[in-house]
mmCIF file of C-alpha atoms in Angstrom:
data_model
loop_
_atom_site.group_PDB
_atom_site.id
_atom_site.type_symbol
_atom_site.label_atom_id
_atom_site.label_comp_id
_atom_site.label_asym_id
_atom_site.label_seq_id
_atom_site.Cartn_x
_atom_site.Cartn_y
_atom_site.Cartn_z
ATOM 1 C CA UNK A 237 72.040 62.075 77.994
ATOM 2 C CA UNK A 238 71.823 64.070 74.768
ATOM 3 C CA UNK A 239 68.498 65.428 73.501
ATOM 4 C CA UNK A 240 67.774 65.671 69.845
ATOM 5 C CA UNK A 241 65.050 66.471 67.325
ATOM 6 C CA UNK A 242 64.834 65.140 63.787
ATOM 7 C CA UNK A 243 62.337 66.229 61.163
ATOM 8 C CA UNK A 244 61.492 64.973 57.700
ATOM 9 C CA UNK A 245 58.555 64.963 55.312
ATOM 10 C CA UNK A 246 57.212 63.448 52.125
ATOM 11 C CA UNK A 247 54.477 64.125 49.609
ATOM 12 C CA UNK A 248 51.878 61.364 49.119
ATOM 13 C CA UNK A 249 49.395 60.919 46.245
ATOM 14 C CA UNK A 250 46.561 60.191 48.643
ATOM 15 C CA UNK A 251 44.168 62.647 50.276
ATOM 16 C CA UNK A 252 44.974 63.639 53.866
ATOM 17 C CA UNK A 253 41.671 62.259 55.087
ATOM 18 C CA UNK A 254 42.154 58.821 53.478
ATOM 19 C CA UNK A 255 45.798 58.457 54.552
ATOM 20 C CA UNK A 256 44.890 59.539 58.086
ATOM 21 C CA UNK A 257 42.222 56.877 58.336
ATOM 22 C CA UNK A 258 44.517 54.180 57.032
ATOM 23 C CA UNK A 259 47.510 54.929 59.227
ATOM 24 C CA UNK A 260 46.443 56.824 62.291
ATOM 25 C CA UNK A 261 42.825 57.713 62.813
ATOM 26 C CA UNK A 262 40.811 54.531 62.317
ATOM 27 C CA UNK A 263 41.966 51.762 64.688
ATOM 28 C CA UNK A 264 40.459 48.852 62.732
ATOM 29 C CA UNK A 265 41.691 50.215 59.420
ATOM 30 C CA UNK A 266 45.242 50.641 60.801
ATOM 31 C CA UNK A 267 45.301 47.025 62.073
ATOM 32 C CA UNK A 268 44.004 45.706 58.761
ATOM 33 C CA UNK A 269 45.698 47.895 56.126
ATOM 34 C CA UNK A 270 49.232 48.393 57.464
ATOM 35 C CA UNK A 271 50.129 44.665 57.438
ATOM 36 C CA UNK A 272 48.688 44.308 53.906
ATOM 37 C CA UNK A 273 50.512 47.413 52.696
ATOM 38 C CA UNK A 274 53.780 46.321 54.347
ATOM 39 C CA UNK A 275 53.576 42.608 53.569
ATOM 40 C CA UNK A 276 56.906 40.949 54.174
ATOM 41 C CA UNK A 277 57.907 43.805 56.504
ATOM 42 C CA UNK A 278 55.155 44.076 59.107
ATOM 43 C CA UNK A 279 53.298 40.828 59.904
ATOM 44 C CA UNK A 280 50.673 42.237 62.328
ATOM 45 C CA UNK A 281 49.487 45.400 64.034
ATOM 46 C CA UNK A 282 47.692 45.025 67.333
ATOM 47 C CA UNK A 283 45.820 47.949 68.854
ATOM 48 C CA UNK A 284 44.744 48.093 72.517
ATOM 49 C CA UNK A 285 42.396 51.071 73.004
ATOM 50 C CA UNK A 286 40.189 53.346 70.980
ATOM 51 C CA UNK A 287 43.001 55.050 69.099
ATOM 52 C CA UNK A 288 43.086 58.117 71.376
ATOM 53 C CA UNK A 289 45.519 59.001 74.162
ATOM 54 C CA UNK A 290 46.685 55.900 76.039
ATOM 55 C CA UNK A 291 46.158 53.527 73.105
ATOM 56 C CA UNK A 292 48.996 51.035 72.764
ATOM 57 C CA UNK A 293 49.936 49.885 69.237
ATOM 58 C CA UNK A 294 52.210 46.887 68.736
ATOM 59 C CA UNK A 295 53.807 46.339 65.353
ATOM 60 C CA UNK A 296 55.184 42.886 64.838
ATOM 61 C CA UNK A 297 57.863 42.766 62.160
ATOM 62 C CA UNK A 298 58.715 39.946 59.824
ATOM 63 C CA UNK A 299 61.811 37.955 60.780
ATOM 64 C CA UNK A 300 63.434 39.028 57.498
ATOM 65 C CA UNK A 301 63.606 42.590 58.813
ATOM 66 C CA UNK A 302 66.384 41.545 61.114
ATOM 67 C CA UNK A 303 67.257 43.563 64.228
ATOM 68 C CA UNK A 304 63.721 44.635 65.231
ATOM 69 C CA UNK A 305 60.925 42.145 65.920
ATOM 70 C CA UNK A 306 58.431 44.329 67.814
ATOM 71 C CA UNK A 307 57.841 48.031 68.279
ATOM 72 C CA UNK A 308 55.279 49.145 70.837
ATOM 73 C CA UNK A 309 54.064 52.719 71.102
ATOM 74 C CA UNK A 310 51.584 54.604 73.259
ATOM 75 C CA UNK A 311 49.519 57.396 71.817
ATOM 76 C CA UNK A 312 50.040 60.604 73.762
ATOM 77 C CA UNK A 313 47.600 62.706 71.724
ATOM 78 C CA UNK A 314 45.509 62.381 68.597
ATOM 79 C CA UNK A 315 43.828 65.329 66.932
ATOM 80 C CA UNK A 316 41.344 64.222 64.333
ATOM 81 C CA UNK A 317 40.628 67.835 63.252
ATOM 82 C CA UNK A 318 44.231 68.717 62.400
ATOM 83 C CA UNK A 319 45.488 65.159 61.617
ATOM 84 C CA UNK A 320 48.253 65.257 64.251
ATOM 85 C CA UNK A 321 49.337 62.258 66.355
ATOM 86 C CA UNK A 322 52.021 62.145 69.040
ATOM 87 C CA UNK A 323 53.176 58.813 70.380
ATOM 88 C CA UNK A 324 56.013 57.543 72.544
ATOM 89 C CA UNK A 325 57.905 54.370 71.754
ATOM 90 C CA UNK A 326 57.776 52.204 74.860
ATOM 91 C CA UNK A 327 59.478 49.036 73.566
ATOM 92 C CA UNK A 328 61.623 47.964 70.644
ATOM 93 C CA UNK A 329 63.510 49.822 68.010
ATOM 94 C CA UNK A 330 66.245 52.197 69.100
ATOM 95 C CA UNK A 331 64.601 52.870 72.489
ATOM 96 C CA UNK A 332 65.912 49.775 74.198
ATOM 97 C CA UNK A 333 69.371 49.943 72.576
ATOM 98 C CA UNK A 334 70.378 53.558 72.284
ATOM 99 C CA UNK A 335 67.556 55.808 73.448
ATOM 100 C CA UNK A 336 66.158 56.595 76.851
ATOM 101 C CA UNK A 337 63.064 58.037 75.186
ATOM 102 C CA UNK A 338 61.559 58.623 71.790
ATOM 103 C CA UNK A 339 58.445 60.666 70.988
ATOM 104 C CA UNK A 340 57.175 60.762 67.426
ATOM 105 C CA UNK A 341 54.808 63.373 66.005
ATOM 106 C CA UNK A 342 53.193 62.774 62.651
ATOM 107 C CA UNK A 343 51.137 65.454 60.880
ATOM 108 C CA UNK A 344 49.218 64.869 57.664
ATOM 109 C CA UNK A 345 48.425 68.043 55.717
ATOM 110 C CA UNK A 346 46.277 68.408 52.599
ATOM 111 C CA UNK A 347 48.306 69.632 49.667
ATOM 112 C CA UNK A 348 45.763 69.634 46.860
ATOM 113 C CA UNK A 349 43.196 67.306 45.322
ATOM 114 C CA UNK A 350 44.210 63.774 46.324
ATOM 115 C CA UNK A 351 47.662 64.868 47.581
ATOM 116 C CA UNK A 352 48.974 65.311 51.107
ATOM 117 C CA UNK A 353 52.282 66.005 52.868
ATOM 118 C CA UNK A 354 53.293 63.891 55.836
ATOM 119 C CA UNK A 355 55.582 65.638 58.328
ATOM 120 C CA UNK A 356 57.437 63.550 60.930
ATOM 121 C CA UNK A 357 59.169 64.934 63.990
ATOM 122 C CA UNK A 358 61.173 62.632 66.322
ATOM 123 C CA UNK A 359 62.274 63.939 69.724
ATOM 124 C CA UNK A 360 64.686 61.727 71.630
ATOM 125 C CA UNK A 361 67.101 61.419 74.539
ATOM 126 C CA UNK A 362 70.086 59.152 74.259
ATOM 127 C CA UNK A 363 71.121 56.765 76.995
ATOM 128 C CA UNK A 364 74.720 57.995 76.981
ATOM 129 C CA UNK A 365 76.561 61.247 76.524
ATOM 130 C CA UNK A 366 77.077 60.879 72.803
ATOM 131 C CA UNK A 367 74.650 62.210 70.200
ATOM 132 C CA UNK A 368 72.779 59.683 67.994
ATOM 133 C CA UNK A 369 74.837 59.060 64.877
ATOM 134 C CA UNK A 370 73.482 60.758 61.698
ATOM 135 C CA UNK A 371 72.731 57.434 60.003
ATOM 136 C CA UNK A 372 70.582 56.329 63.024
ATOM 137 C CA UNK A 373 68.829 59.694 63.050
ATOM 138 C CA UNK A 374 67.947 59.270 59.361
ATOM 139 C CA UNK A 375 66.613 55.755 60.033
ATOM 140 C CA UNK A 376 64.170 57.012 62.682
ATOM 141 C CA UNK A 377 62.259 59.295 60.285
ATOM 142 C CA UNK A 378 62.772 57.114 57.181
ATOM 143 C CA UNK A 379 61.062 54.179 58.945
ATOM 144 C CA UNK A 380 57.858 56.243 59.390
ATOM 145 C CA UNK A 381 57.967 57.746 55.919
ATOM 146 C CA UNK A 382 58.671 54.336 54.391
ATOM 147 C CA UNK A 383 55.596 52.920 56.067
ATOM 148 C CA UNK A 384 53.556 55.832 54.785
ATOM 149 C CA UNK A 385 54.834 55.308 51.229
ATOM 150 C CA UNK A 386 53.886 51.633 51.374
ATOM 151 C CA UNK A 387 50.373 52.563 52.540
ATOM 152 C CA UNK A 388 50.212 55.122 49.708
ATOM 153 C CA UNK A 389 51.010 52.412 47.175
ATOM 154 C CA UNK A 390 48.437 50.119 48.704
ATOM 155 C CA UNK A 391 45.709 52.743 48.694
ATOM 156 C CA UNK A 392 46.499 53.637 45.095
ATOM 157 C CA UNK A 393 46.096 49.957 44.132
ATOM 158 C CA UNK A 394 42.827 49.734 46.086
ATOM 159 C CA UNK A 395 41.034 53.034 45.240
ATOM 160 C CA UNK A 396 37.735 52.027 46.823
ATOM 161 C CA UNK A 397 39.246 51.203 50.255
ATOM 162 C CA UNK A 398 38.531 53.970 52.792
ATOM 163 C CA UNK A 399 37.267 56.169 49.938
#
């Protein structure tokens, strides 16, 4: 087993509060907005729980995506005051194929009027004794940031939603 940590971030032209509601904080908004923002990529988001610790989120991917059809994660912690969420992947993605465990932390920080920075940290343990290849490491964070950028575009096109 090899442990690793990957970090990445991106700037988003949406306020931290609005992005947080759309992606992480508001359960019904997440289930409604993410599939619309990621049409053709994510077909459905199902949430079991109130959004806090213990909540299970299932993302069902479009068949065109290819190798991944479902990713299930369990919220470990959710801090509405600091816009930080930690969740463990419990099914799908790299976890079943290459990783023993994967914990993702997402933090949304205000960076000015209508602008925020999304920081992603992925902690993982591999199944074998080899480190996760660099291209697979990059895919882990880019998947989160890609979803965030799609939600950013959706919110920009729908300025009254979650305003």
